[in-house]
């Protein structure tokens, strides 16, 4: 009898997990289609930046990737479309050719077809298996998070389009989100815990060991493993990311003209491109600064985190103020390590999933919010905005952790262990909730400014 009851409980748990997965899949797809609906067919298919594929390509790629890994690699079905397998595969289709896309409806029909087959397979499989792709639903979680990631890429592409050309109807904005016509997000007290011996605006993170990476039962990418102990010295770290107001002082003090603040490759990059301010900053005729937001041009808000800066610019700023960027390990310890209980938190505030009172994420405000606004989202050491708002550059070069093993394919992580990519942490205002976990790693070349990236500084104690 006990065996029968246990089997029944397992089946009930699996059914519940599958229902939750389906709900997440449906919500994610609605979000993807909502983003696609913001632009006309021309902006959907044209190249907006030489380093990024068109918006419509990302939509087709989401479907192709899901069909490839769930239906072909795991279930063993034949391809749904050889043409789409080629066109939407980044390893086969060169970026200049990705503008030759099928019409919008054909791409959406493809997504509907593959999703129906994926759900039928999901209903039929067991997660209690030795198959590594199916165990605990791994492959379904992977393609879901893949869609989340491309939603953020679609959002940064939308940011590049003239605000006047984007639709902002009620149908596009999710219930409860602040739109460009709404009042600003409510500001809250910015008071945060600060060590008595820490410089103004910083907290002390004491020396000692902590666990870097993920070791929990939840889905994570291969580059977040294997969790291992790291011992760090005392260091200070900013309570919140560097604000627009602080970065404006860097500009006014000649930060972009002072050669001594810049490493040689960063200086050459800046000079060749005539970089004099963050991306999307504009200096008006009356000397006021403006920023291009998703749906409007707006006067610079000093209390928002600076966004659209490269690693080079972030490093130069740190040199001016006598600080530096944190290492990846320093950032993760400050964001997640609870020294009182000697344990790692999945998110800065604990293990509960992200919510609107803890962080700015998922496009809730279509842009950044004032630094330090979400006190309920602070880390054990008192750092704020370490999940959402802006990605944060670190000094660390992207590499695998000790014992790294690529799974389920080299192309996600290992291919980028080239010594040329810097790690970013924390997520942005456009990052979807599950990706805000403290162990998640992002990586880009140090010259990239198109992503929603800012930074916070650290300092040796």
Coordinates of C-alpha atoms in Angstrom, one line a residue:
X1 CA 0.0 0.0 0.0
X2 CA 2.8 2.4 0.9
X3 CA 4.4 1.9 -2.5
X4 CA 1.2 2.6 -4.3
X5 CA 0.6 5.7 -2.2
X6 CA 4.1 6.9 -2.8
X7 CA 3.8 6.4 -6.6
X8 CA 0.5 8.3 -6.5
X9 CA 2.2 11.2 -4.7
X10 CA 5.0 11.3 -7.2
X11 CA 2.6 11.3 -10.1
X12 CA 0.6 14.1 -8.5
X13 CA 3.8 16.2 -7.9
X14 CA 4.9 15.6 -11.5
X15 CA 1.5 16.7 -12.8
X16 CA 1.7 19.9 -10.7
X17 CA 5.2 20.6 -11.9
X18 CA 4.0 20.2 -15.5
X19 CA 1.0 22.5 -15.0
X20 CA 3.3 25.1 -13.6
X21 CA 5.7 24.7 -16.5
X22 CA 2.9 25.0 -19.0
X23 CA 1.6 28.2 -17.3
X24 CA 5.2 29.7 -17.5
X25 CA 5.5 28.7 -21.2
X26 CA 2.2 30.3 -22.0
X27 CA 3.0 33.5 -20.1
X28 CA 6.4 33.8 -21.7
X29 CA 5.0 33.3 -25.2
X30 CA 2.4 36.0 -24.6
X31 CA 5.2 38.3 -23.5
X32 CA 7.2 37.5 -26.6
X33 CA 4.2 38.3 -28.9
X34 CA 3.5 41.5 -27.0
X35 CA 7.0 42.7 -27.7
X36 CA 6.7 41.8 -31.4
X37 CA 3.4 43.7 -31.6
X38 CA 5.1 46.9 -30.6
X39 CA 6.6 47.5 -34.1
X40 CA 5.5 47.3 -37.7
X41 CA 6.7 44.7 -40.2
X42 CA 9.6 46.8 -41.5
X43 CA 11.1 47.3 -38.1
X44 CA 10.5 43.7 -37.2
X45 CA 12.7 42.5 -40.1
X46 CA 15.3 45.2 -40.6
X47 CA 18.8 45.2 -39.0
X48 CA 18.9 47.7 -36.2
X49 CA 22.5 47.1 -35.2
X50 CA 25.3 45.2 -36.9
X51 CA 26.0 43.2 -33.8
X52 CA 22.4 42.1 -33.3
X53 CA 19.9 40.1 -35.4
X54 CA 16.5 41.6 -36.4
X55 CA 13.6 41.4 -34.0
X56 CA 11.8 39.0 -36.2
X57 CA 14.8 36.7 -36.3
X58 CA 14.8 36.4 -32.5
X59 CA 11.1 35.3 -32.6
X60 CA 11.8 32.6 -35.1
X61 CA 14.9 31.5 -33.2
X62 CA 12.9 31.0 -30.0
X63 CA 10.7 28.5 -31.8
X64 CA 13.5 26.8 -33.7
X65 CA 15.5 26.4 -30.5
X66 CA 12.5 24.9 -28.6
X67 CA 11.7 22.5 -31.5
X68 CA 15.4 21.5 -31.8
X69 CA 16.0 20.6 -28.2
X70 CA 12.6 19.3 -27.1
X71 CA 11.3 17.6 -30.3
X72 CA 14.4 16.7 -32.2
X73 CA 17.1 16.1 -29.6
X74 CA 15.0 14.8 -26.8
X75 CA 11.9 13.2 -28.3
X76 CA 13.6 12.2 -31.6
X77 CA 11.1 13.7 -34.0
X78 CA 12.1 14.8 -37.5
X79 CA 12.5 18.6 -38.2
X80 CA 9.4 20.7 -38.5
X81 CA 11.0 22.8 -41.1
X82 CA 14.5 22.4 -42.7
X83 CA 14.3 26.0 -44.0
X84 CA 13.7 27.4 -40.5
X85 CA 16.3 25.1 -39.0
X86 CA 18.8 26.8 -41.2
X87 CA 17.5 30.4 -41.1
X88 CA 17.0 30.6 -37.4
X89 CA 20.2 28.7 -36.4
X90 CA 22.9 31.2 -35.4
X91 CA 25.6 28.7 -36.3
X92 CA 24.4 28.4 -39.9
X93 CA 22.8 31.7 -40.8
X94 CA 25.2 34.7 -41.0
X95 CA 23.9 37.9 -39.4
X96 CA 23.8 39.9 -42.7
X97 CA 21.5 37.3 -44.2
X98 CA 19.0 37.3 -41.3
X99 CA 17.0 40.2 -42.7
X100 CA 15.6 37.8 -45.4
X101 CA 12.8 36.6 -43.1
X102 CA 9.4 35.1 -43.8
X103 CA 6.4 37.4 -43.1
X104 CA 5.3 37.8 -39.5
X105 CA 2.3 35.4 -39.7
X106 CA 4.4 32.6 -41.1
X107 CA 6.8 32.9 -38.3
X108 CA 4.0 32.9 -35.7
X109 CA 2.3 29.9 -37.4
X110 CA 5.6 28.1 -37.0
X111 CA 5.7 28.9 -33.3
X112 CA 2.1 27.8 -32.8
X113 CA 2.8 24.5 -34.5
X114 CA 6.0 23.6 -32.6
X115 CA 4.4 24.7 -29.3
X116 CA 1.5 22.3 -29.8
X117 CA 3.9 19.4 -30.4
X118 CA 6.0 20.4 -27.4
X119 CA 3.0 20.4 -25.0
X120 CA 1.9 17.0 -26.3
X121 CA 5.3 15.7 -25.5
X122 CA 5.4 17.4 -22.1
X123 CA 2.1 15.6 -21.2
X124 CA 3.5 12.2 -22.2
X125 CA 7.0 12.1 -20.6
X126 CA 8.2 11.4 -17.0
X127 CA 10.8 13.5 -15.3
X128 CA 11.7 10.5 -13.1
X129 CA 14.3 9.2 -15.5
X130 CA 18.1 8.8 -16.0
X131 CA 17.9 10.7 -19.3
X132 CA 19.8 14.0 -18.4
X133 CA 17.7 16.1 -20.7
X134 CA 14.4 14.9 -19.2
X135 CA 15.4 14.5 -15.5
X136 CA 13.6 17.0 -13.4
X137 CA 12.3 18.6 -16.6
X138 CA 15.7 20.0 -17.5
X139 CA 15.2 20.6 -21.2
X140 CA 11.9 22.3 -20.7
X141 CA 13.4 24.7 -18.1
X142 CA 16.3 25.4 -20.5
X143 CA 14.1 26.4 -23.5
X144 CA 11.9 28.5 -21.2
X145 CA 14.9 30.4 -19.9
X146 CA 16.2 30.7 -23.4
X147 CA 13.0 32.5 -24.4
X148 CA 13.3 34.8 -21.4
X149 CA 16.8 35.8 -22.5
X150 CA 15.7 36.6 -26.0
X151 CA 12.9 38.7 -24.7
X152 CA 15.5 40.9 -23.1
X153 CA 17.4 41.1 -26.4
X154 CA 14.2 42.0 -28.2
X155 CA 13.7 44.7 -25.6
X156 CA 17.1 46.3 -26.1
X157 CA 16.5 46.2 -29.8
X158 CA 13.2 48.0 -29.3
X159 CA 15.1 50.6 -27.3
X160 CA 17.1 51.4 -30.4
X161 CA 14.0 52.3 -32.4
X162 CA 12.6 55.9 -32.5
X163 CA 10.2 56.2 -29.5
X164 CA 7.5 57.7 -31.7
X165 CA 7.5 54.6 -33.9
X166 CA 6.6 52.1 -31.2
X167 CA 3.1 51.2 -30.2
X168 CA 2.2 51.7 -26.6
X169 CA -1.5 50.7 -26.5
X170 CA -3.1 49.2 -23.4
X171 CA -3.0 45.8 -25.1
X172 CA 0.8 45.9 -25.1
X173 CA 1.4 46.8 -21.4
X174 CA 0.8 44.2 -18.8
X175 CA -1.7 44.8 -16.1
X176 CA -0.2 46.7 -13.2
X177 CA 2.9 48.0 -15.1
X178 CA 3.8 51.6 -15.2
X179 CA 3.6 52.9 -18.8
X180 CA 5.3 55.9 -20.2
X181 CA 2.1 57.9 -19.5
X182 CA 1.9 56.8 -15.9
X183 CA 3.3 58.6 -12.9
X184 CA 6.8 57.6 -11.8
X185 CA 7.4 54.5 -9.6
X186 CA 6.8 55.4 -6.0
X187 CA 10.0 56.4 -4.3
X188 CA 11.0 54.9 -1.0
X189 CA 13.5 55.8 1.7
X190 CA 17.0 55.2 0.4
X191 CA 18.5 54.5 3.9
X192 CA 20.5 51.3 3.9
X193 CA 22.7 49.6 6.4
X194 CA 26.3 50.8 6.2
X195 CA 29.3 49.6 8.2
X196 CA 30.6 52.3 10.5
X197 CA 34.1 52.2 9.0
X198 CA 33.0 52.1 5.4
X199 CA 33.4 55.0 3.0
X200 CA 30.2 57.0 2.3
X201 CA 27.8 55.0 0.2
X202 CA 29.6 51.7 0.7
X203 CA 29.4 48.7 3.0
X204 CA 32.1 46.4 4.3
X205 CA 32.1 42.8 3.3
X206 CA 34.4 41.0 5.9
X207 CA 37.0 38.5 4.8
X208 CA 36.3 34.8 4.8
X209 CA 35.0 31.9 2.8
X210 CA 31.8 31.7 0.8
X211 CA 30.3 29.4 -1.8
X212 CA 30.6 30.8 -5.4
X213 CA 28.2 29.4 -8.0
X214 CA 25.0 27.3 -7.7
X215 CA 24.6 24.0 -5.9
X216 CA 20.9 23.8 -5.5
X217 CA 18.3 21.6 -7.1
X218 CA 16.9 24.2 -9.4
X219 CA 17.7 24.6 -13.1
X220 CA 20.9 26.5 -13.7
X221 CA 23.2 26.8 -16.8
X222 CA 26.4 24.9 -17.0
X223 CA 28.6 27.9 -16.3
X224 CA 26.9 28.4 -12.9
X225 CA 28.4 25.1 -11.8
X226 CA 30.2 23.7 -9.9
X227 CA 29.6 25.5 -6.6
X228 CA 33.0 25.8 -4.8
X229 CA 34.4 27.6 -1.9
X230 CA 36.2 30.9 -2.4
X231 CA 38.1 32.9 0.3
X232 CA 38.1 36.7 -0.1
X233 CA 39.8 39.5 1.8
X234 CA 37.9 42.4 3.3
X235 CA 36.5 44.7 0.7
X236 CA 34.0 47.6 0.5
X237 CA 31.3 47.7 -2.2
X238 CA 28.8 50.4 -3.2
X239 CA 25.4 50.1 -1.6
X240 CA 23.7 50.8 -4.9
X241 CA 24.8 51.1 -8.6
X242 CA 26.5 54.3 -9.8
X243 CA 23.8 56.9 -10.5
X244 CA 23.3 59.2 -13.5
X245 CA 24.1 62.1 -11.2
X246 CA 27.4 60.6 -10.1
X247 CA 28.4 59.7 -13.7
X248 CA 27.5 63.2 -14.9
X249 CA 30.1 64.5 -12.4
X250 CA 32.6 62.2 -14.1
X251 CA 31.8 63.8 -17.4
X252 CA 31.9 67.4 -16.0
X253 CA 35.3 66.7 -14.3
X254 CA 36.8 65.7 -17.7
X255 CA 36.6 62.0 -17.3
X256 CA 36.3 61.4 -21.0
X257 CA 39.3 63.6 -21.7
X258 CA 41.7 62.5 -19.0
X259 CA 44.0 59.9 -20.6
X260 CA 45.4 58.7 -17.3
X261 CA 42.0 57.2 -16.3
X262 CA 41.8 54.9 -19.3
X263 CA 43.6 51.7 -20.3
X264 CA 45.1 51.9 -23.8
X265 CA 42.6 49.8 -25.6
X266 CA 39.7 51.6 -23.9
X267 CA 41.1 55.0 -24.8
X268 CA 41.6 54.0 -28.4
X269 CA 38.1 52.6 -28.6
X270 CA 36.7 55.8 -27.2
X271 CA 38.7 58.1 -29.5
X272 CA 37.9 56.1 -32.6
X273 CA 34.2 56.4 -31.9
X274 CA 34.2 59.8 -30.4
X275 CA 32.5 58.6 -27.2
X276 CA 31.8 61.4 -24.8
X277 CA 28.8 60.2 -22.7
X278 CA 26.7 57.0 -22.1
X279 CA 24.6 55.6 -24.9
X280 CA 21.3 57.4 -25.4
X281 CA 22.5 60.6 -23.5
X282 CA 22.0 63.8 -25.3
X283 CA 23.2 67.3 -24.4
X284 CA 20.5 69.9 -25.1
X285 CA 21.2 73.4 -26.4
X286 CA 20.5 74.9 -22.9
X287 CA 23.1 72.5 -21.4
X288 CA 20.5 70.2 -20.0
X289 CA 21.0 66.5 -20.5
X290 CA 18.3 64.2 -21.9
X291 CA 18.0 60.4 -22.3
X292 CA 16.1 58.4 -24.8
X293 CA 13.8 56.1 -23.0
X294 CA 11.5 53.4 -24.5
X295 CA 8.6 55.7 -25.4
X296 CA 10.0 59.2 -25.0
X297 CA 12.9 61.6 -24.7
X298 CA 13.2 62.7 -21.1
X299 CA 15.4 65.0 -19.0
X300 CA 18.2 63.1 -17.3
X301 CA 17.1 61.7 -13.9
X302 CA 20.1 62.0 -11.5
X303 CA 18.8 59.3 -9.1
X304 CA 18.5 56.6 -11.8
X305 CA 21.4 54.2 -12.3
X306 CA 23.6 55.0 -15.2
X307 CA 22.9 52.6 -18.1
X308 CA 24.4 52.1 -21.5
X309 CA 28.1 52.2 -20.5
X310 CA 30.9 49.9 -21.6
X311 CA 33.3 48.2 -19.3
X312 CA 35.9 50.7 -20.4
X313 CA 33.8 53.6 -19.2
X314 CA 33.0 51.9 -15.9
X315 CA 36.7 51.3 -15.3
X316 CA 37.6 54.9 -16.1
X317 CA 35.0 56.1 -13.7
X318 CA 36.4 53.9 -10.9
X319 CA 39.9 55.3 -11.5
X320 CA 38.6 58.8 -11.1
X321 CA 36.9 58.3 -7.8
X322 CA 39.6 56.0 -6.4
X323 CA 37.7 52.8 -6.6
X324 CA 37.5 49.8 -9.0
X325 CA 35.0 47.4 -10.3
X326 CA 34.3 44.3 -8.1
X327 CA 35.4 40.9 -9.1
X328 CA 32.7 38.4 -9.9
X329 CA 33.3 36.6 -6.6
X330 CA 33.1 39.9 -4.6
X331 CA 29.9 40.8 -6.3
X332 CA 28.2 37.4 -5.7
X333 CA 29.3 37.3 -2.0
X334 CA 27.9 40.8 -1.4
X335 CA 24.7 39.9 -3.2
X336 CA 24.0 36.5 -1.8
X337 CA 26.1 35.3 1.2
X338 CA 24.4 35.2 4.6
X339 CA 27.3 35.1 7.0
X340 CA 24.9 34.8 10.0
X341 CA 23.5 31.5 8.9
X342 CA 26.6 30.6 6.8
X343 CA 24.5 29.9 3.7
X344 CA 23.9 31.1 0.2
X345 CA 20.7 32.8 -0.9
X346 CA 19.2 32.1 -4.3
X347 CA 18.2 35.8 -4.6
X348 CA 19.6 38.8 -2.6
X349 CA 16.5 38.9 -0.3
X350 CA 16.3 35.1 0.2
X351 CA 14.9 32.1 -1.6
X352 CA 11.4 33.5 -2.4
X353 CA 10.9 34.3 -6.1
X354 CA 11.2 37.9 -7.4
X355 CA 8.2 40.2 -6.8
X356 CA 7.4 43.8 -7.7
X357 CA 8.2 45.0 -4.1
X358 CA 11.7 43.6 -4.2
X359 CA 13.1 44.6 -7.6
X360 CA 12.6 46.3 -11.0
X361 CA 12.5 43.5 -13.5
X362 CA 10.4 42.1 -16.4
X363 CA 9.8 45.4 -18.0
X364 CA 7.5 46.6 -15.2
X365 CA 8.4 50.2 -15.7
X366 CA 9.9 50.1 -19.2
X367 CA 13.1 51.5 -17.8
X368 CA 15.2 52.1 -14.7
X369 CA 13.9 53.1 -11.3
X370 CA 15.7 55.3 -8.7
X371 CA 18.6 53.6 -7.1
X372 CA 17.9 52.2 -3.6
X373 CA 14.1 52.2 -4.1
X374 CA 13.4 48.5 -3.3
X375 CA 14.5 48.1 0.3
X376 CA 12.8 44.7 0.6
X377 CA 15.3 43.5 -2.0
X378 CA 18.5 44.2 -0.1
X379 CA 21.2 41.6 0.2
X380 CA 22.5 40.3 3.6
X381 CA 25.2 43.0 3.6
X382 CA 22.7 45.8 2.8
X383 CA 23.4 46.2 -0.9
X384 CA 20.4 47.4 -3.0
X385 CA 19.5 46.8 -6.7
X386 CA 21.7 43.8 -6.9
X387 CA 18.8 42.0 -8.8
X388 CA 17.3 44.0 -11.7
X389 CA 17.5 47.6 -12.7
X390 CA 20.8 47.4 -14.5
X391 CA 23.4 44.6 -15.3
X392 CA 26.7 45.3 -13.5
X393 CA 30.1 45.0 -15.0
X394 CA 32.8 43.1 -13.0
X395 CA 36.6 42.8 -13.6
X396 CA 36.3 39.0 -14.2
X397 CA 37.0 37.4 -17.5
X398 CA 34.3 34.8 -18.4
X399 CA 35.6 31.3 -17.9
X400 CA 34.3 28.0 -16.5
X401 CA 34.5 27.2 -12.8
X402 CA 36.8 24.4 -11.6
X403 CA 35.4 21.1 -12.9
X404 CA 33.3 22.8 -15.6
X405 CA 31.5 20.4 -18.0
X406 CA 29.6 21.7 -21.0
X407 CA 26.0 20.6 -21.0
X408 CA 24.0 20.1 -23.1
X409 CA 26.1 21.8 -25.7
X410 CA 29.4 23.7 -26.0
X411 CA 27.8 26.7 -27.8
X412 CA 26.1 28.2 -24.8
X413 CA 29.2 28.8 -22.5
X414 CA 32.4 27.1 -23.5
X415 CA 32.6 28.7 -26.9
X416 CA 32.9 32.1 -25.2
X417 CA 35.8 31.1 -22.9
X418 CA 38.1 33.1 -25.2
X419 CA 39.6 35.5 -22.6
X420 CA 37.8 38.5 -24.4
X421 CA 34.5 38.6 -22.6
X422 CA 33.8 40.3 -19.2
X423 CA 31.3 39.0 -16.7
X424 CA 28.2 41.0 -15.8
X425 CA 25.9 40.2 -12.9
X426 CA 22.5 41.0 -11.4
X427 CA 20.0 41.4 -14.3
X428 CA 18.3 44.5 -15.6
X429 CA 14.9 46.1 -15.7
X430 CA 14.2 44.0 -18.7
X431 CA 15.4 40.7 -17.3
X432 CA 12.7 38.1 -16.5
X433 CA 12.3 37.1 -12.8
X434 CA 13.8 33.5 -12.8
X435 CA 17.0 34.9 -14.3
X436 CA 17.6 37.3 -11.3
X437 CA 19.2 34.4 -9.3
X438 CA 22.5 35.5 -7.7
X439 CA 24.5 32.8 -9.5
X440 CA 23.5 33.8 -13.0
X441 CA 26.3 35.0 -15.2
X442 CA 26.2 37.2 -18.3
X443 CA 29.1 38.1 -20.5
X444 CA 29.9 40.6 -23.2
X445 CA 32.9 42.2 -24.9
X446 CA 34.2 45.2 -22.8
X447 CA 33.3 47.7 -25.6
X448 CA 29.5 46.7 -25.7
X449 CA 27.2 49.6 -24.7
X450 CA 23.9 48.5 -26.3
X451 CA 22.9 46.2 -23.3
X452 CA 21.2 47.6 -20.2
X453 CA 24.4 47.7 -18.3
X454 CA 25.7 49.9 -15.5
X455 CA 28.0 49.1 -12.6
X456 CA 28.8 49.6 -8.9
X457 CA 32.3 50.1 -7.5
X458 CA 34.3 48.3 -4.9
X459 CA 37.5 49.1 -2.9
X460 CA 40.1 47.2 -1.0
X461 CA 39.6 47.5 2.7

